[in-house]
Coordinates of C-alpha atoms in Angstrom, one line a residue:
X931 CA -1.8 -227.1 61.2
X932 CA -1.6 -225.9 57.7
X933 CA -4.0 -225.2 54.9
X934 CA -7.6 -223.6 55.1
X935 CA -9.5 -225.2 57.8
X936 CA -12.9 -225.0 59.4
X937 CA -14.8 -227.6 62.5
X938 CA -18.0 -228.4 62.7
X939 CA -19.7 -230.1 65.6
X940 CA -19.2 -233.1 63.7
X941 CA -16.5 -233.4 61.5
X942 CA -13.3 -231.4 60.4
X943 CA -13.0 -230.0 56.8
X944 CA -10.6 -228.7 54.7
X945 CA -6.6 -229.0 54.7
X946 CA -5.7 -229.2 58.3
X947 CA -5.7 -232.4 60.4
X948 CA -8.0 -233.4 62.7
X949 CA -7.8 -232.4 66.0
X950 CA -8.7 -235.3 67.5
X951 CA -6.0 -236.8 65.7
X952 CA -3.9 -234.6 67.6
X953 CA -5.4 -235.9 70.3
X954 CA -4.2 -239.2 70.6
X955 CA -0.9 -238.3 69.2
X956 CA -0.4 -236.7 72.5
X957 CA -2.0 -239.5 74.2
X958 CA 0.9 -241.9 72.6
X959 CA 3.8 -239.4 73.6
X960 CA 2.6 -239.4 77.3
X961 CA 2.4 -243.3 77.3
X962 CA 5.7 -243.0 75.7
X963 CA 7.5 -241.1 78.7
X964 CA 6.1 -242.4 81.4
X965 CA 3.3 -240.2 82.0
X966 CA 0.4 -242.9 82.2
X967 CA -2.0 -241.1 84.6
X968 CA -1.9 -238.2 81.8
X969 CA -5.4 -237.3 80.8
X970 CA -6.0 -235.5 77.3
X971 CA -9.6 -233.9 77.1
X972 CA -11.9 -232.9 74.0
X973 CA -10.1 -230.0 71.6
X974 CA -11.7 -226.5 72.4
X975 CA -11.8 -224.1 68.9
X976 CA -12.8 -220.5 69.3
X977 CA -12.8 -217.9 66.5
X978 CA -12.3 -214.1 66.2
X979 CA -12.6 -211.5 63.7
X980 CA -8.8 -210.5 62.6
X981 CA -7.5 -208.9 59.3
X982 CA -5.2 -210.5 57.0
X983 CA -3.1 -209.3 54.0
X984 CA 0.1 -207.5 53.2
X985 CA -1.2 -204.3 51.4
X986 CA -4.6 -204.6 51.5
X987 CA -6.2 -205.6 54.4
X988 CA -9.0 -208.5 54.2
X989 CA -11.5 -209.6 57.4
X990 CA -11.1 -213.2 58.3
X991 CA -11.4 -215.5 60.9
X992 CA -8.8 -216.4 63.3
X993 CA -8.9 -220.0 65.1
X994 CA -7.7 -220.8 68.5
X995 CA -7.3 -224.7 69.4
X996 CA -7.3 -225.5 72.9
X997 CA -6.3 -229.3 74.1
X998 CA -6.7 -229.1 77.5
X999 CA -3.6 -232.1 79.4
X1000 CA -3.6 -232.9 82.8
X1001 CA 0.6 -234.6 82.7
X1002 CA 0.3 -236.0 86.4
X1003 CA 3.4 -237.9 87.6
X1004 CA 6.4 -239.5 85.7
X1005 CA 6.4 -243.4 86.2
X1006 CA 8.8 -246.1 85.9
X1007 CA 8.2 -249.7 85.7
X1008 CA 7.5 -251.5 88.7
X1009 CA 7.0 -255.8 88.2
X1010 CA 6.5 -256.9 85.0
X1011 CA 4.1 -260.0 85.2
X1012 CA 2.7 -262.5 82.0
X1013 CA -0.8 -263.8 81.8
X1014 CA -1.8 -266.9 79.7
X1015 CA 1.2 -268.0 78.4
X1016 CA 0.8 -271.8 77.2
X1017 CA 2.4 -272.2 74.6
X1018 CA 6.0 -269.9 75.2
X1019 CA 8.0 -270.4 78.4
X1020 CA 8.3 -267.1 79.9
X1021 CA 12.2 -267.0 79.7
X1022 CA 11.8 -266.8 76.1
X1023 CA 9.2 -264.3 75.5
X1024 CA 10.6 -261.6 78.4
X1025 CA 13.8 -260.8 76.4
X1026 CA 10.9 -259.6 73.3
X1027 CA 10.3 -256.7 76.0
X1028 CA 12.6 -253.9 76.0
X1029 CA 11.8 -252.7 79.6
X1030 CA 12.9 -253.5 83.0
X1031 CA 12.0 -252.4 86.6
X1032 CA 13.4 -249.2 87.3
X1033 CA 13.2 -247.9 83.7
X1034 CA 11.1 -245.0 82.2
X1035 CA 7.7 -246.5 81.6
X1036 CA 7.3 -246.4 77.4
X1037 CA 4.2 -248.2 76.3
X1038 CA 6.2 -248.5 72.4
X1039 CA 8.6 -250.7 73.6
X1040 CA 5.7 -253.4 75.5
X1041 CA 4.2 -252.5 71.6
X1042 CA 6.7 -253.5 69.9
X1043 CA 7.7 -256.9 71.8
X1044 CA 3.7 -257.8 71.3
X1045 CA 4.3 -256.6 67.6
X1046 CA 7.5 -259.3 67.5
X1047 CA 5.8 -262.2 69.1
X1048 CA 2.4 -261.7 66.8
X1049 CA 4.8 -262.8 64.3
X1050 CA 6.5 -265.4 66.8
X1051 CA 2.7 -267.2 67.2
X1052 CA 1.8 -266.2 63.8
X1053 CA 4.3 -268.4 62.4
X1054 CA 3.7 -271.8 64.5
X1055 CA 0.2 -271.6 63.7
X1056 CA -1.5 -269.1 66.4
X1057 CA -3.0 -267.3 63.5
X1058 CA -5.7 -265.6 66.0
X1059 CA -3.3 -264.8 68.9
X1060 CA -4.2 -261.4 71.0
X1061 CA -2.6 -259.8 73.5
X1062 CA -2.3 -256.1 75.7
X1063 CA -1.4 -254.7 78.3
X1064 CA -2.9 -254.1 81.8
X1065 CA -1.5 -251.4 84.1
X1066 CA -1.7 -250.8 87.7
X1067 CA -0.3 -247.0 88.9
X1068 CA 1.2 -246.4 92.2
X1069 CA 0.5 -243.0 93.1
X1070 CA 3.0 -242.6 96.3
X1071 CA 6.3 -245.0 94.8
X1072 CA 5.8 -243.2 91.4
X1073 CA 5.5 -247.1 89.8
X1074 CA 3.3 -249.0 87.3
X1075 CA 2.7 -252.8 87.8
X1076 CA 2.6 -254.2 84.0
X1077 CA 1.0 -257.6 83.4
X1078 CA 1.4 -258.7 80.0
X1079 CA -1.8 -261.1 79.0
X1080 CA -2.2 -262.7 76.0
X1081 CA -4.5 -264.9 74.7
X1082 CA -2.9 -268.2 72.3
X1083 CA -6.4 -269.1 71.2
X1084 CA -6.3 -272.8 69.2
X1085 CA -3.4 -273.5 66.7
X1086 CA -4.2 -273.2 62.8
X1087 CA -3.2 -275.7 60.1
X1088 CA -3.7 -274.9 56.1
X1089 CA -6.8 -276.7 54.2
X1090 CA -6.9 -275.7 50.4
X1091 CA -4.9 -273.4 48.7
X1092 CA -6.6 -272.2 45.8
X1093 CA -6.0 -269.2 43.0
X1094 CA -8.5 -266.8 41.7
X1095 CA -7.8 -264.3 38.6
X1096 CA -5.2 -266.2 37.1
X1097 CA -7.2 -266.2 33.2
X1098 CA -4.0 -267.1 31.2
X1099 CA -1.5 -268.5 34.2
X1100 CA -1.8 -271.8 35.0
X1101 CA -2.2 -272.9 39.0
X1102 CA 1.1 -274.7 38.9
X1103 CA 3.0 -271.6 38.1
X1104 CA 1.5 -270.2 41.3
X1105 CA 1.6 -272.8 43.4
X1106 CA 5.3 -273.4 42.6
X1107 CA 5.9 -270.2 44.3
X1108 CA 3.8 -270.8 47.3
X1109 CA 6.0 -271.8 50.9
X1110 CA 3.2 -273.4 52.5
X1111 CA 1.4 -277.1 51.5
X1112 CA -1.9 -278.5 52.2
X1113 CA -2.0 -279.9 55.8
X1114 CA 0.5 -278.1 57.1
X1115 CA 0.8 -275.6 60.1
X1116 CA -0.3 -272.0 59.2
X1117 CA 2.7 -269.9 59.0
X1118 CA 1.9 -266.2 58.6
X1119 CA 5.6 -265.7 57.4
X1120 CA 5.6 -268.2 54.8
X1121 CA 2.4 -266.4 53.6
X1122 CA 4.5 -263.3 53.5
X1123 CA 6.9 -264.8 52.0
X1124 CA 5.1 -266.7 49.4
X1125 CA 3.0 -263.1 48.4
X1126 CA 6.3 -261.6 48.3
X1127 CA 7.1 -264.4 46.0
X1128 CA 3.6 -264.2 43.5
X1129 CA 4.8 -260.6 43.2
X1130 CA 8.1 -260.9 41.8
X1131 CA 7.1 -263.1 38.7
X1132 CA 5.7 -260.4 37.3
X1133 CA 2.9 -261.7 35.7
X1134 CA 0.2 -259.8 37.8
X1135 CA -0.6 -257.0 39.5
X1136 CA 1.3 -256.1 42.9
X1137 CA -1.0 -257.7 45.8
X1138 CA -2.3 -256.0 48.0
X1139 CA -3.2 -256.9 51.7
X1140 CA -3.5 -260.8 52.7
X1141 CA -5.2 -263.5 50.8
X1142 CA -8.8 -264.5 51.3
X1143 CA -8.7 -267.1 54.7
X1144 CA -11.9 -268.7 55.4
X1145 CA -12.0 -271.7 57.8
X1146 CA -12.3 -275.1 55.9
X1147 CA -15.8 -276.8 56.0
X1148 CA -15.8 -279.6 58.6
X1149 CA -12.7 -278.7 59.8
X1150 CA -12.4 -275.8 62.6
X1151 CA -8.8 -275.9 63.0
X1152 CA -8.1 -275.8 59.0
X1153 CA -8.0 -272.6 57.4
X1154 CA -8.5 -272.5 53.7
X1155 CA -6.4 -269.7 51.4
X1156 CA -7.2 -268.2 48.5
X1157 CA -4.6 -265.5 46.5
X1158 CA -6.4 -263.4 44.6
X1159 CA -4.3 -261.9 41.4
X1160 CA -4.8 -259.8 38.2
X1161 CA -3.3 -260.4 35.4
X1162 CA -1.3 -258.1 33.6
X1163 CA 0.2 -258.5 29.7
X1164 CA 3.3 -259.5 29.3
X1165 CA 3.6 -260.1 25.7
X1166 CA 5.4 -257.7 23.0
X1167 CA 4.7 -257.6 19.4
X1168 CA 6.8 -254.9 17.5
X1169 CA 6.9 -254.8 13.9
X1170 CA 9.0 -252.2 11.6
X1171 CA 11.3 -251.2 8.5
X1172 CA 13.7 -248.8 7.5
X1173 CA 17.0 -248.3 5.5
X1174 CA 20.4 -247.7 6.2
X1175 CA 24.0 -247.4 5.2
X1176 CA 25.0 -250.8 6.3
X1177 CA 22.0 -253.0 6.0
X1178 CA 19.9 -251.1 3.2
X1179 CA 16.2 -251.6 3.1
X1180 CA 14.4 -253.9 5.9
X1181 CA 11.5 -255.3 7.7
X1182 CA 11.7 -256.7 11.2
X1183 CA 9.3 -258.5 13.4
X1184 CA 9.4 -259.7 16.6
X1185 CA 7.2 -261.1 19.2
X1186 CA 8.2 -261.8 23.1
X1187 CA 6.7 -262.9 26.3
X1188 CA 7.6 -263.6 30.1
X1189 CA 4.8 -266.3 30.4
X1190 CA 4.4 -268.1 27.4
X1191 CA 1.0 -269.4 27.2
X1192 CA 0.3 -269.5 30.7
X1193 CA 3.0 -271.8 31.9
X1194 CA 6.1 -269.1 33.0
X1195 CA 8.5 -269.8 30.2
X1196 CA 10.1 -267.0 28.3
X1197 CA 10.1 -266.9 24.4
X1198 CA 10.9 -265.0 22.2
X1199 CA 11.1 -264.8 18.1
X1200 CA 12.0 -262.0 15.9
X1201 CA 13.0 -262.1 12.3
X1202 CA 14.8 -259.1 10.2
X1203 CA 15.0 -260.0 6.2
X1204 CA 16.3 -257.1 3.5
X1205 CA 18.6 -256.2 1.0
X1206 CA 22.0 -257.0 2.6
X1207 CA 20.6 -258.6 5.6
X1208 CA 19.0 -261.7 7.4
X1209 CA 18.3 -262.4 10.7
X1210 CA 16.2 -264.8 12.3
X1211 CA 16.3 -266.1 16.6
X1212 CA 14.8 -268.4 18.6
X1213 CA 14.5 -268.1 22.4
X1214 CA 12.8 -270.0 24.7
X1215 CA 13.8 -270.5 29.2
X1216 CA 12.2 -272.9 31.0
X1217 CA 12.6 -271.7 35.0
X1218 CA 11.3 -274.9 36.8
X1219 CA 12.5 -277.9 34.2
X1220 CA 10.4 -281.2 34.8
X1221 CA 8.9 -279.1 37.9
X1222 CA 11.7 -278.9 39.6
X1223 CA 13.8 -275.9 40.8
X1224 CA 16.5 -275.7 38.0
X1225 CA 16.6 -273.1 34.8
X1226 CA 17.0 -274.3 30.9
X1227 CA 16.9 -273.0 27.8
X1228 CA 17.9 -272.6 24.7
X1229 CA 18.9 -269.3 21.7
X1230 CA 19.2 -270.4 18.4
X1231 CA 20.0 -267.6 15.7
X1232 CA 21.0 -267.8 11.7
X1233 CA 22.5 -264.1 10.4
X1234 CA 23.3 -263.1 7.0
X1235 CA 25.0 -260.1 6.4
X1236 CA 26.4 -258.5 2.6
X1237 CA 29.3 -256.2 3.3
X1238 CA 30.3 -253.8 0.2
X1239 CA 34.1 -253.6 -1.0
X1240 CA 35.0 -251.1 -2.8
X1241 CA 33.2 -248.6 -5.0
X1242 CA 29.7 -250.5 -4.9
X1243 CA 31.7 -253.9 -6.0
X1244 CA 29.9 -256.9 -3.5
X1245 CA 33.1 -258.0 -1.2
X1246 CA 31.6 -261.2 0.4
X1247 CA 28.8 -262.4 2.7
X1248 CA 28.9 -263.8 6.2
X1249 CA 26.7 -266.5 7.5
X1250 CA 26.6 -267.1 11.2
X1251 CA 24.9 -269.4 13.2
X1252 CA 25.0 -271.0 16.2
X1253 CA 23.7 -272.5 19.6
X1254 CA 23.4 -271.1 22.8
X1255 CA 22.2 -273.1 26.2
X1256 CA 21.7 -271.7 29.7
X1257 CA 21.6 -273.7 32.9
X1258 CA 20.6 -272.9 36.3
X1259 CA 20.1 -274.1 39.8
X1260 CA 17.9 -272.3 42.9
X1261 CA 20.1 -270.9 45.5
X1262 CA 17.9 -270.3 48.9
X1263 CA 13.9 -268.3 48.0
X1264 CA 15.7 -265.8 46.1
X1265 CA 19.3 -266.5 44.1
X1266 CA 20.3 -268.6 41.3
X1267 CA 23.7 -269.5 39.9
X1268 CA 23.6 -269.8 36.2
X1269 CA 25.8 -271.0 33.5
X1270 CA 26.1 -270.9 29.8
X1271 CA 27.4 -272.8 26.4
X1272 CA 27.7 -270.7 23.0
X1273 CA 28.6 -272.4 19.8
X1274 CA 28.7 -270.8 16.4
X1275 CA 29.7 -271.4 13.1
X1276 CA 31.1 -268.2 10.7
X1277 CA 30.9 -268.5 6.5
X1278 CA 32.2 -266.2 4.5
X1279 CA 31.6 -266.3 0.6
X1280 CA 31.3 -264.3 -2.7
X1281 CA 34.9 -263.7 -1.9
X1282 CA 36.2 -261.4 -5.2
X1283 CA 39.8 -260.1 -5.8
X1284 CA 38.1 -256.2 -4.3
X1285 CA 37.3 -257.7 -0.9
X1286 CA 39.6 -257.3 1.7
X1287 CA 42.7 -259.6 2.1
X1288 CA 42.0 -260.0 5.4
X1289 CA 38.9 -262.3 4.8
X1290 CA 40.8 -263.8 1.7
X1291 CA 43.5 -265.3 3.3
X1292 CA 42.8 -265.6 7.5
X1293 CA 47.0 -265.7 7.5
X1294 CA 48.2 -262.9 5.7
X1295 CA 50.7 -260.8 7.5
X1296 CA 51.5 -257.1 7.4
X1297 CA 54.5 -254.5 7.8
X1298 CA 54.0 -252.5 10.9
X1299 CA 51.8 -249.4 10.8
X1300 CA 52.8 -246.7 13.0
X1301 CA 50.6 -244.3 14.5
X1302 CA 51.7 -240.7 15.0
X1303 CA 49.0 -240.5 17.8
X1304 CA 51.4 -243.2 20.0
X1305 CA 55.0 -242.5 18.3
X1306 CA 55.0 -238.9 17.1
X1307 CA 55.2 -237.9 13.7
X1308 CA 58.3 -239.5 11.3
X1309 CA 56.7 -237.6 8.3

């Protein structure tokens, strides 16, 4: 234990852990190796004076934990037995349980198989289902009878599904994202997954923990679920100006959002106008078209740009515009395969006899230029 630490007769203070944190620790690493008889008893601290300190010596307080264990006798695992199973046939829920009779008695392993079919029950509506272990020692064969009882309890189904926080986001936008529907069984796994889901839109605030679950008025077996989110911004304005060499003096503004007005689409619009240059775009995605699990949208744009010839003299302007459109389909809870169509038309004018031949005449042909960099030098 590291830190400062001091114990009182009722708690533990200061930088250290607990003790009696210690304590079960050791009560799990016994269980774990087969010790099950082992007996761990109440942490014992005594203190004496001491001196601590390279050069100069200070008076302190020393502390001496003492957790007395009683071990007793290794175990293995005598008959394994199941209690209460209705719902699961018994060949199907042993295999969950990585022990057998003969092996090292490890209570992790019987955790882990109840850990695995919690999920199993969870997910077919056994929202409620318990179950633990009971053991019975044999002192003289060195064995521990295991009887694994559970407890199935009634089977769930899902009432209303309702949303609370969502200010801006509408309920469909939610709900589209939800793997569970009114009426049906309660599936702990589709609840996982549809939080998991909620979270990735990025609209909110990471959830945390499980959803409100009451049971549904008049209904016993119904349970009704509420997620609870927070709302977080997801809109950019920026707004700015400046000057440069190739576009001279400007303004730009430009506004963008993830969930535009509530209903999940993105859009975007910026506009740039100045001296030499122009440019304005439109953006706007659609990811569940009609409702439906397919991607759309659109990018249309209109640039301007004056390039400079020669000393000052204007050599022409270019004019772009054009069409872009996106399409995509759901693949499985979390791919998509998109694909996309670009059309644009180029204009040059204010062609003069400075600009560049190039842009005069798209055909003109040259003599070949050699570079010295890839053919040496023929100066």
């Amino acid at each position: 234990m590291g830190g400062k630490t001091t114990y009182t007769e009722d708690k533990w203070v200061g930088g250290g852990e607990d003790p009696r944190g210690d304590q079960g620790r050791l009560e799990d690493f016994y269980l774990n190796n087969g010790y099950v008889t082992a007996r761990i008893g109440q942490p014992r601290i005594t203190y004496t004076d001491g001196k601590s300190g390279l050069f100069k010596k200070k008076p302190v307080k020393w502390m001496k934990l003492e957790i007395p264990v009683t071990e007793g006798d290794q175990y293995r695992v005598g008959e394994i037995k199941f209690e209460g199973l209705t719902v699961l046939k018994e060949e199907f829920v042993r295999p969950l349980f990585k022990l057998k009779t003969g092996d090292v008695y490890n209570d992790s392993r019987f955790k882990k198989g109840f850990d695995k079919l919690r999920d199993i029950y969870g997910s077919i509506g056994y929202f409620q289902w318990t179950g633990g272990t009971k053991r019975k020692p044999d002192p003289e064969l060195k064995v521990v009878d295991v009887t694994l009882s559970m407890d199935d309890d009634k089977r769930y189904y899902i009432g209303k599904i309702r949303f609370a926080g969502n200010e801006t986001t509408r309920d469909k936008v939610i709900r589209r994202e939800i793997y569970m529907n009114e009426g049906d069984v309660f599936n702990t796994e589709a609840l996982k997954l549809s939080i998991r889901r909620v979270n990735q839109l990025g609209y909110f605030k990471p959830m945390e923990g499980a959803p409100d679950l009451k049971p549904s008025p008049g209904a016993e077996d119904k349970l009704d679920v509420t997620f609870k989110v927070q709302e977080q911004n997801r809109n950019q304005f920026t707004f700015g100006g400046g000057v440069s060499g190739l576009e001279g003096t400007f303004l730009n503004a430009s506004f963008s959002t993830t969930n535009f007005l509530g209903a999940g689409e993105t859009f975007s619009l910026s506009a740039q106008t100045g001296k030499r240059t122009k440019n304005y775009q439109l953006a706007i995605t659609e990811p569940y078209l009609f409702d439906r699990p397919i991607t759309a949208g659109f990018d249309l744009f209109w640039r301007k740009l004056t390039y400079l010839g020669y000393v000052n003299v204007v050599g022409y302007t270019q004019e772009s515009k054009g069409l872009s459109l996106i399409m995509g389909f759901h693949l499985g809870k979390f791919s998509q395969i998109f694909t996309n169509y670009s059309f644009q038309v180029i204009k040059l004018g204010q062609i003069t006899d400075l600009t560049n031949p190039i842009y005069k005449d798209p055909y003109a042909t040259f003599g070949p230029v050699f570079d010295p960099f890839f053919f040496g030098d023929f100066g």
